Each structure stands twice: as C-alpha cells, then as structure tokens.
CSV table of C-alpha atoms and ligand atoms in Angstrom, one decimal:
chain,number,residue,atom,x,y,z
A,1,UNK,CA,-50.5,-141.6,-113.2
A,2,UNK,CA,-48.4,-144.5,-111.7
A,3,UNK,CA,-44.8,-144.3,-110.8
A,4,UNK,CA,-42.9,-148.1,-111.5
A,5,UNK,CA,-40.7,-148.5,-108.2
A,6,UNK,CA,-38.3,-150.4,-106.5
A,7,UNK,CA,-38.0,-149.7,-102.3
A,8,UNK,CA,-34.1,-150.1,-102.5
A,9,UNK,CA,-33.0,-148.6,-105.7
A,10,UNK,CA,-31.1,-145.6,-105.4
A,11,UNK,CA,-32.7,-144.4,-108.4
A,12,UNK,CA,-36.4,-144.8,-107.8
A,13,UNK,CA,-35.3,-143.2,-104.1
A,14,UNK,CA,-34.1,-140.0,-106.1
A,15,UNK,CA,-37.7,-139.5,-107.0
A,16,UNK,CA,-39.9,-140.0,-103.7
A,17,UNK,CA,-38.0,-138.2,-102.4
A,18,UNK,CA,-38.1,-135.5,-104.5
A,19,UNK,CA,-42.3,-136.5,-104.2
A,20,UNK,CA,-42.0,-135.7,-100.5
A,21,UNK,CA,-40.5,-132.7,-101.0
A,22,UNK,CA,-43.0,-131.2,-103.7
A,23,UNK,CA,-46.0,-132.7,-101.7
A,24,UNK,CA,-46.8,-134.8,-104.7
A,25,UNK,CA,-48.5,-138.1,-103.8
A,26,UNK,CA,-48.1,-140.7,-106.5
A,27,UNK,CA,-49.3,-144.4,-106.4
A,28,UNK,CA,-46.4,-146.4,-106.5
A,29,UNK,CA,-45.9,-150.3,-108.8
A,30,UNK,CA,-43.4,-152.1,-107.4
A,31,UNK,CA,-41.1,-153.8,-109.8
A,32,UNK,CA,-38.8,-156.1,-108.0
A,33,UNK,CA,-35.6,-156.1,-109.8
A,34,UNK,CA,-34.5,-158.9,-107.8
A,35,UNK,CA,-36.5,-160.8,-110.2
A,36,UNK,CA,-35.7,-159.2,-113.1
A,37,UNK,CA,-39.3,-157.6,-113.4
A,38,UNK,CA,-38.0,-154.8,-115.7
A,39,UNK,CA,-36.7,-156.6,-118.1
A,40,UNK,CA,-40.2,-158.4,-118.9
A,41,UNK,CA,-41.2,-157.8,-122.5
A,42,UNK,CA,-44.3,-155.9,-120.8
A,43,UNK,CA,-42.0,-153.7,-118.8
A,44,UNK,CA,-39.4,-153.2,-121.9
A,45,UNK,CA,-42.5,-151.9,-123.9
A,46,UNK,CA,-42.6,-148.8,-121.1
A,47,UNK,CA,-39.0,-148.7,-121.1
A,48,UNK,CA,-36.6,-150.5,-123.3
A,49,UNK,CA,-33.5,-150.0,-121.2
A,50,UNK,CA,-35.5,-152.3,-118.7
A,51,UNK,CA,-35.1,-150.1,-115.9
A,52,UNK,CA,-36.7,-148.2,-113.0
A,53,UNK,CA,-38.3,-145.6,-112.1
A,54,UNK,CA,-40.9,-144.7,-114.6
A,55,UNK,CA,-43.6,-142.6,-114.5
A,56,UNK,CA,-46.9,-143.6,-116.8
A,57,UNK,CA,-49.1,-141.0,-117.3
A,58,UNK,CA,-52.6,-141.4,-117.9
A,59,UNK,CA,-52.4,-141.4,-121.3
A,60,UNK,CA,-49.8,-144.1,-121.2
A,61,UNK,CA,-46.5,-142.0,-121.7
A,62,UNK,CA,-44.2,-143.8,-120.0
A,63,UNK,CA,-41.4,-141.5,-118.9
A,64,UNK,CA,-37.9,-142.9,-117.7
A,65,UNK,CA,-35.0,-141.4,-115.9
A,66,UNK,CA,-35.5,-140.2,-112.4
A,67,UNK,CA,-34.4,-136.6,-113.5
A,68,UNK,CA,-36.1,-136.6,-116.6
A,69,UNK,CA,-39.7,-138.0,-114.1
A,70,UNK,CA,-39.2,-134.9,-111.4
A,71,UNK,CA,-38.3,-132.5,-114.7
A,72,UNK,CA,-42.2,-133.0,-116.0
A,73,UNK,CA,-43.2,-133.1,-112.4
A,74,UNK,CA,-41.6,-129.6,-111.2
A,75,UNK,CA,-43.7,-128.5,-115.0
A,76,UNK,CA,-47.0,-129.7,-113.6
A,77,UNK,CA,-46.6,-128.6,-109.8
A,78,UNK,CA,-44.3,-125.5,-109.9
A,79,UNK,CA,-43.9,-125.2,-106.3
A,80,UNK,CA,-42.0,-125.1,-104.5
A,81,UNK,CA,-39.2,-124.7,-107.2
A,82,UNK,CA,-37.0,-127.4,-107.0
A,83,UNK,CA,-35.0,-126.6,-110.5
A,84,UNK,CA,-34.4,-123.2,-109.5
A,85,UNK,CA,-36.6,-119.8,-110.0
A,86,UNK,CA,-34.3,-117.5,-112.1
A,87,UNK,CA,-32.0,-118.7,-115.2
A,88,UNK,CA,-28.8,-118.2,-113.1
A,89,UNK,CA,-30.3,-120.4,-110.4
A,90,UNK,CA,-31.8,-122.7,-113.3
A,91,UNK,CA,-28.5,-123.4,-114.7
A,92,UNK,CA,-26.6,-123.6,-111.5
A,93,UNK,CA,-29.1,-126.4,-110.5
A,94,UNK,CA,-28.6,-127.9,-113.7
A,95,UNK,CA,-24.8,-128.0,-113.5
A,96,UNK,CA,-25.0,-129.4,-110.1
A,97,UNK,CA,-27.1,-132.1,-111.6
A,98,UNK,CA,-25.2,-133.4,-114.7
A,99,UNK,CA,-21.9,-133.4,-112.0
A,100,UNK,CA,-23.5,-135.6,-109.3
A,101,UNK,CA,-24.6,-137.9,-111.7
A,102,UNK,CA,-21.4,-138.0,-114.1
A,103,UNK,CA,-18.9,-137.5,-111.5
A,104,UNK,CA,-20.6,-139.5,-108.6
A,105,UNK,CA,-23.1,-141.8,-109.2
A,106,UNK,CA,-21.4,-143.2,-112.2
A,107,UNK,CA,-18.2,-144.2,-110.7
A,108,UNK,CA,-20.4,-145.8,-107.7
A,109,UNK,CA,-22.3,-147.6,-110.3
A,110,UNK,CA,-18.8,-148.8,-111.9
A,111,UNK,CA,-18.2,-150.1,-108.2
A,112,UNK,CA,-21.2,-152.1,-107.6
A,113,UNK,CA,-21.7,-153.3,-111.3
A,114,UNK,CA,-17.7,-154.5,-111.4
A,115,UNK,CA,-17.2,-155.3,-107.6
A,116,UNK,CA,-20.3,-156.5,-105.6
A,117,UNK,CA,-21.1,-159.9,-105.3
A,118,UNK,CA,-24.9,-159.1,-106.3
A,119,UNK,CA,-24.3,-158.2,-109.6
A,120,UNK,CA,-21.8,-161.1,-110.3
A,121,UNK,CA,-24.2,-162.9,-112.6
A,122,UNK,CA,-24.9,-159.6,-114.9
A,123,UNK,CA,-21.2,-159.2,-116.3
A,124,UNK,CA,-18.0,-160.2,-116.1
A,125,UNK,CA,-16.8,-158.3,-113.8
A,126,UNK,CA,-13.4,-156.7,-113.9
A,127,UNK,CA,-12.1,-156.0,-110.7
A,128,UNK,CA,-9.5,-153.2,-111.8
A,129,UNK,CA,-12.1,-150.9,-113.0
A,130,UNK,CA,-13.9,-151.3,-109.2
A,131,UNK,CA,-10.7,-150.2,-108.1
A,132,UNK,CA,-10.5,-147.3,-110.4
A,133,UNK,CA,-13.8,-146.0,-109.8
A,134,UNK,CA,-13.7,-146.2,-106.0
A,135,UNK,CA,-11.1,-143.5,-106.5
A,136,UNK,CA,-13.6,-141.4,-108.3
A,137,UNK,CA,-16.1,-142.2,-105.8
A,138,UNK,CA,-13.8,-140.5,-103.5
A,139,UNK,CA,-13.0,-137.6,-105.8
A,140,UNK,CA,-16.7,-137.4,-106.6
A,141,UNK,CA,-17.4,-136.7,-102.4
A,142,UNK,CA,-14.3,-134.0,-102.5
A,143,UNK,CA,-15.7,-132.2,-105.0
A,144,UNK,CA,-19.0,-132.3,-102.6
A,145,UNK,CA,-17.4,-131.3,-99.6
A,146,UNK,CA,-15.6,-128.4,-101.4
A,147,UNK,CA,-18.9,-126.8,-102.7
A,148,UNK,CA,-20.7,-127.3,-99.7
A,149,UNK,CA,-17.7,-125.6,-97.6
A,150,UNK,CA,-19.2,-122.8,-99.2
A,151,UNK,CA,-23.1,-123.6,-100.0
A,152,UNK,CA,-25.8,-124.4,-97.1
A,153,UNK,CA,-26.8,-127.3,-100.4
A,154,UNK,CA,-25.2,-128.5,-103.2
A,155,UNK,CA,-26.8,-126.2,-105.4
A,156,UNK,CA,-27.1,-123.0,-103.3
A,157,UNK,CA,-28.6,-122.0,-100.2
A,158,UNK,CA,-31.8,-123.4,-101.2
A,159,UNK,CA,-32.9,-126.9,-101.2
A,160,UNK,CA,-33.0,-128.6,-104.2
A,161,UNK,CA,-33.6,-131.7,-106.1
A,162,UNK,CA,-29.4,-131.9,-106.4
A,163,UNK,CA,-30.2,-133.0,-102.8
A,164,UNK,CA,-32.5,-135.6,-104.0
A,165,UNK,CA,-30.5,-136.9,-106.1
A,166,UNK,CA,-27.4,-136.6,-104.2
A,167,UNK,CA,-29.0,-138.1,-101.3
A,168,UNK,CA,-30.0,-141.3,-103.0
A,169,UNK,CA,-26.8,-141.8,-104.5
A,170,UNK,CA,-24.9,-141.0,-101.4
A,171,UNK,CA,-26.9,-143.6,-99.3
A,172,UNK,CA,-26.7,-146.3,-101.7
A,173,UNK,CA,-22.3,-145.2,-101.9
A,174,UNK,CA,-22.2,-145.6,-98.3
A,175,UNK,CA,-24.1,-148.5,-97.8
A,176,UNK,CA,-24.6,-151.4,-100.0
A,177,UNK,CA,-21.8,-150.5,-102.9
A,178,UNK,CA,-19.6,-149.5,-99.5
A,179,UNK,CA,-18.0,-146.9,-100.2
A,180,UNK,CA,-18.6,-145.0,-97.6
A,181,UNK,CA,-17.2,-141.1,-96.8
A,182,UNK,CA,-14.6,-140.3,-94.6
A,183,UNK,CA,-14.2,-139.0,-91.6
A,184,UNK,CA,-12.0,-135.7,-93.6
A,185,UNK,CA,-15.1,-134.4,-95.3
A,186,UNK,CA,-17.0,-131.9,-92.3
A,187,UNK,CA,-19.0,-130.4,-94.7
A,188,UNK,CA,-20.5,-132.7,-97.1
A,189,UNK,CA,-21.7,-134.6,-93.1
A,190,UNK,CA,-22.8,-131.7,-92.2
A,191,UNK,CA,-25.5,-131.7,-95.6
A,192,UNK,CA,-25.7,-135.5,-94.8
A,193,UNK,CA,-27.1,-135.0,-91.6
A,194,UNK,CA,-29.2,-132.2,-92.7
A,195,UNK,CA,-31.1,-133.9,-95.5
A,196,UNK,CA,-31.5,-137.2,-93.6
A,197,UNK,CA,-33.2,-135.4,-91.0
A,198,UNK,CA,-35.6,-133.8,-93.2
A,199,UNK,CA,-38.9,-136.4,-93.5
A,200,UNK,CA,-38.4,-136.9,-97.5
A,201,UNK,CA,-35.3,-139.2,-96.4
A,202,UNK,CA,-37.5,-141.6,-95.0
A,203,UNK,CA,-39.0,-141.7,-98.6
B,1,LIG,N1,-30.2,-143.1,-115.2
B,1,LIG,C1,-31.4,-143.9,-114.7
B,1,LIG,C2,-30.8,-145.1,-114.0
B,1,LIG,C3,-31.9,-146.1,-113.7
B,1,LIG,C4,-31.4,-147.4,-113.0
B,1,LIG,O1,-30.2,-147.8,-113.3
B,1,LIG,N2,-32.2,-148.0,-112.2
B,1,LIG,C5,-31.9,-149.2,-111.5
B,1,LIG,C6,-32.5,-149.3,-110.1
B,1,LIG,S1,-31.8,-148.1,-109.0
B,1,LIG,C7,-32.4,-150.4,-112.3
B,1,LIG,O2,-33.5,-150.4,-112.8
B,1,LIG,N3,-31.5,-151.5,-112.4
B,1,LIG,C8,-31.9,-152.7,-112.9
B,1,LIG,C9,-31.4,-152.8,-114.3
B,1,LIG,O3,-30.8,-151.9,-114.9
B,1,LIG,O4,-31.6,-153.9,-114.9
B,1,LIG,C10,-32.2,-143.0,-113.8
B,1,LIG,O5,-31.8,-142.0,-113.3
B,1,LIG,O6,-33.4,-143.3,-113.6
C-alpha cells in the first residue's frame, strides 16, 4: 500500500493526520503539484481528476478522496473509531463531515482558486466570486464556533476525523489562502489550539 502525497496540500494533510491518529504508518509518494505531477497521464490512470491524495493498494486499487482514503482505512483498522461507534454517533460524524467540506473548505477553495496569485495561470480568475466566498469562509468558521460552544470537537466530545479534516482545511484558510479567523470566535481557538497540540498536527 502506498499513499500519493503532497507535504503542503491541505488535502493530503487531512489524511496523515488522520494516519497519526489511528497509528497507521503508510509509505508516502510524493507528487509535487508544483509541477503538475498529477496530471501526468501515468498519475491520471490512478486518478483521472489528476489529484492528490490517493491511496494504491496492493492490488493496484487506487482510491481518491481523502475521506473516501481514511473511510477504507477506519474498515481495515477499526480502532480507535474515528467515524463514530454507534449509528447516532456514525451519522453525527458524517453530518459533521459533508458540512466542513461543503460549507468550509469549498468556499476557501473558491478563494484561493479565484484570488491567489499561485493559481493565476489555472483559470481566469474572477475576483467577485473570491469576494463572495471569503464571506462564506467566515460563515463557514461561525457555524464552527457555534457547535463547538457546545461540543469539546466538532463532532462530539470525542475526537474525530471532522478534526482531521477540519484541521487541514483550517490551516491552509488561515495561512496561505489568508483567510484567517477572528479574534470573535473563543471557541472554535479554543479546538484550534487543542488539535494543534496534539502530535498528528505535525503530520
Ligand atoms: N476532494 C478531494 C480534493 C483533492 C484536491 O483538491 N487535492 C489538491 C491538493 S490539496 C490537488 O491535488 N490539487 C491539484 C489539482 O487539482 O490539480 C479530496 O478530499 O481529496
């Protein structure tokens, strides 16, 4: 089993450190996207989106989508749950999931695809729809900060891989897209500092 990586994708970050959490060791590819390495006709036969992570198995499946990679993980190494133990807890996590990723790290990626100077080249960027979206980045934090007023994570009082995945958006938000938090969100700092102390951050 390999896992196809890139050090300072958000994406491929969802998924070591969910690793680190479950105690999974996986030898990692890198695939420097830089370069465009993923969409090589060898990498689009693994993945025809042309992007990272993916997990091949050793039967050659390649498997895409960082939820989709730590979904057949959490199958083959059960603990310690990460997608919840009973259904309520399942579906809970599962909500939790398709919200960070629809109402968070969708609008961030409208932000850096229509208003970073990296991605310049890729598109033509239109600078309105940055704007837009930075707005549901913000809304995307409040709706955070509100759940964890009231959770110790973003799924519970468990850790989860919400936190994974929320942590890899999160840091990517604040730093290179920059659109960083405010200062009027206690609680959703409080789970920032929380997870980043934990040693799967440094995954
Ligand atoms: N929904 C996918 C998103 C994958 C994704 O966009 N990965 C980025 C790296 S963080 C990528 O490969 N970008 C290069 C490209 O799309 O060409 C997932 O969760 O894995």
């Amino acid at each position: 089993m390999k896992l196809y990586d890139y050090k300072a994708g958000p994406n491929p970050r969802r998924v070591r450190i969910y690793l680190a959490e479950k105690g999974v060791e996986i030898p990692l590819v890198n695939v420097d996207i830089m370069k465009r390495e993923q969409k090589s006709p060898e990498f689009l036969k693994k993945n025809p989106i042309g992007s990272i992570p993916v997990l091949e198995l050793d039967d050659g499946t390649c498997i895409s989508e960082s939820v989709a990679i730590c979904r057949y993980i959490e199958e083959t190494h059960p603990e310690p749950p990460l997608f919840g133990r009973a259904p309520k807890e399942k579906a809970i996590v599962e909500m939790w999931l398709r919200r960070v990723e629809l109402n968070f790290m969708m609008p961030v990626g409208m932000v850096w695809i229509h208003g970073h100077p990296l991605t310049a080249k890729l598109i033509k960027q239109i600078p309105e729809a940055a704007e837009q979206n930075r707005k549901r980045v913000h809304m995307g934090y409040k709706l955070l900060d509100d759940q964890l007023s009231q959770t110790t994570f973003i799924a519970g009082d468990a850790y989860s891989v919400v936190d994974a995945v929320a942590l890899g958006s999160l840091d990517f938000a604040n730093s290179l897209v920059g659109v960083p938090y405010g200062d009027d969100l206690p609680n959703l700092k409080r789970w920032h500092d929380a997870v980043s102390a934990r040693p799967s951050a440094q995954a």
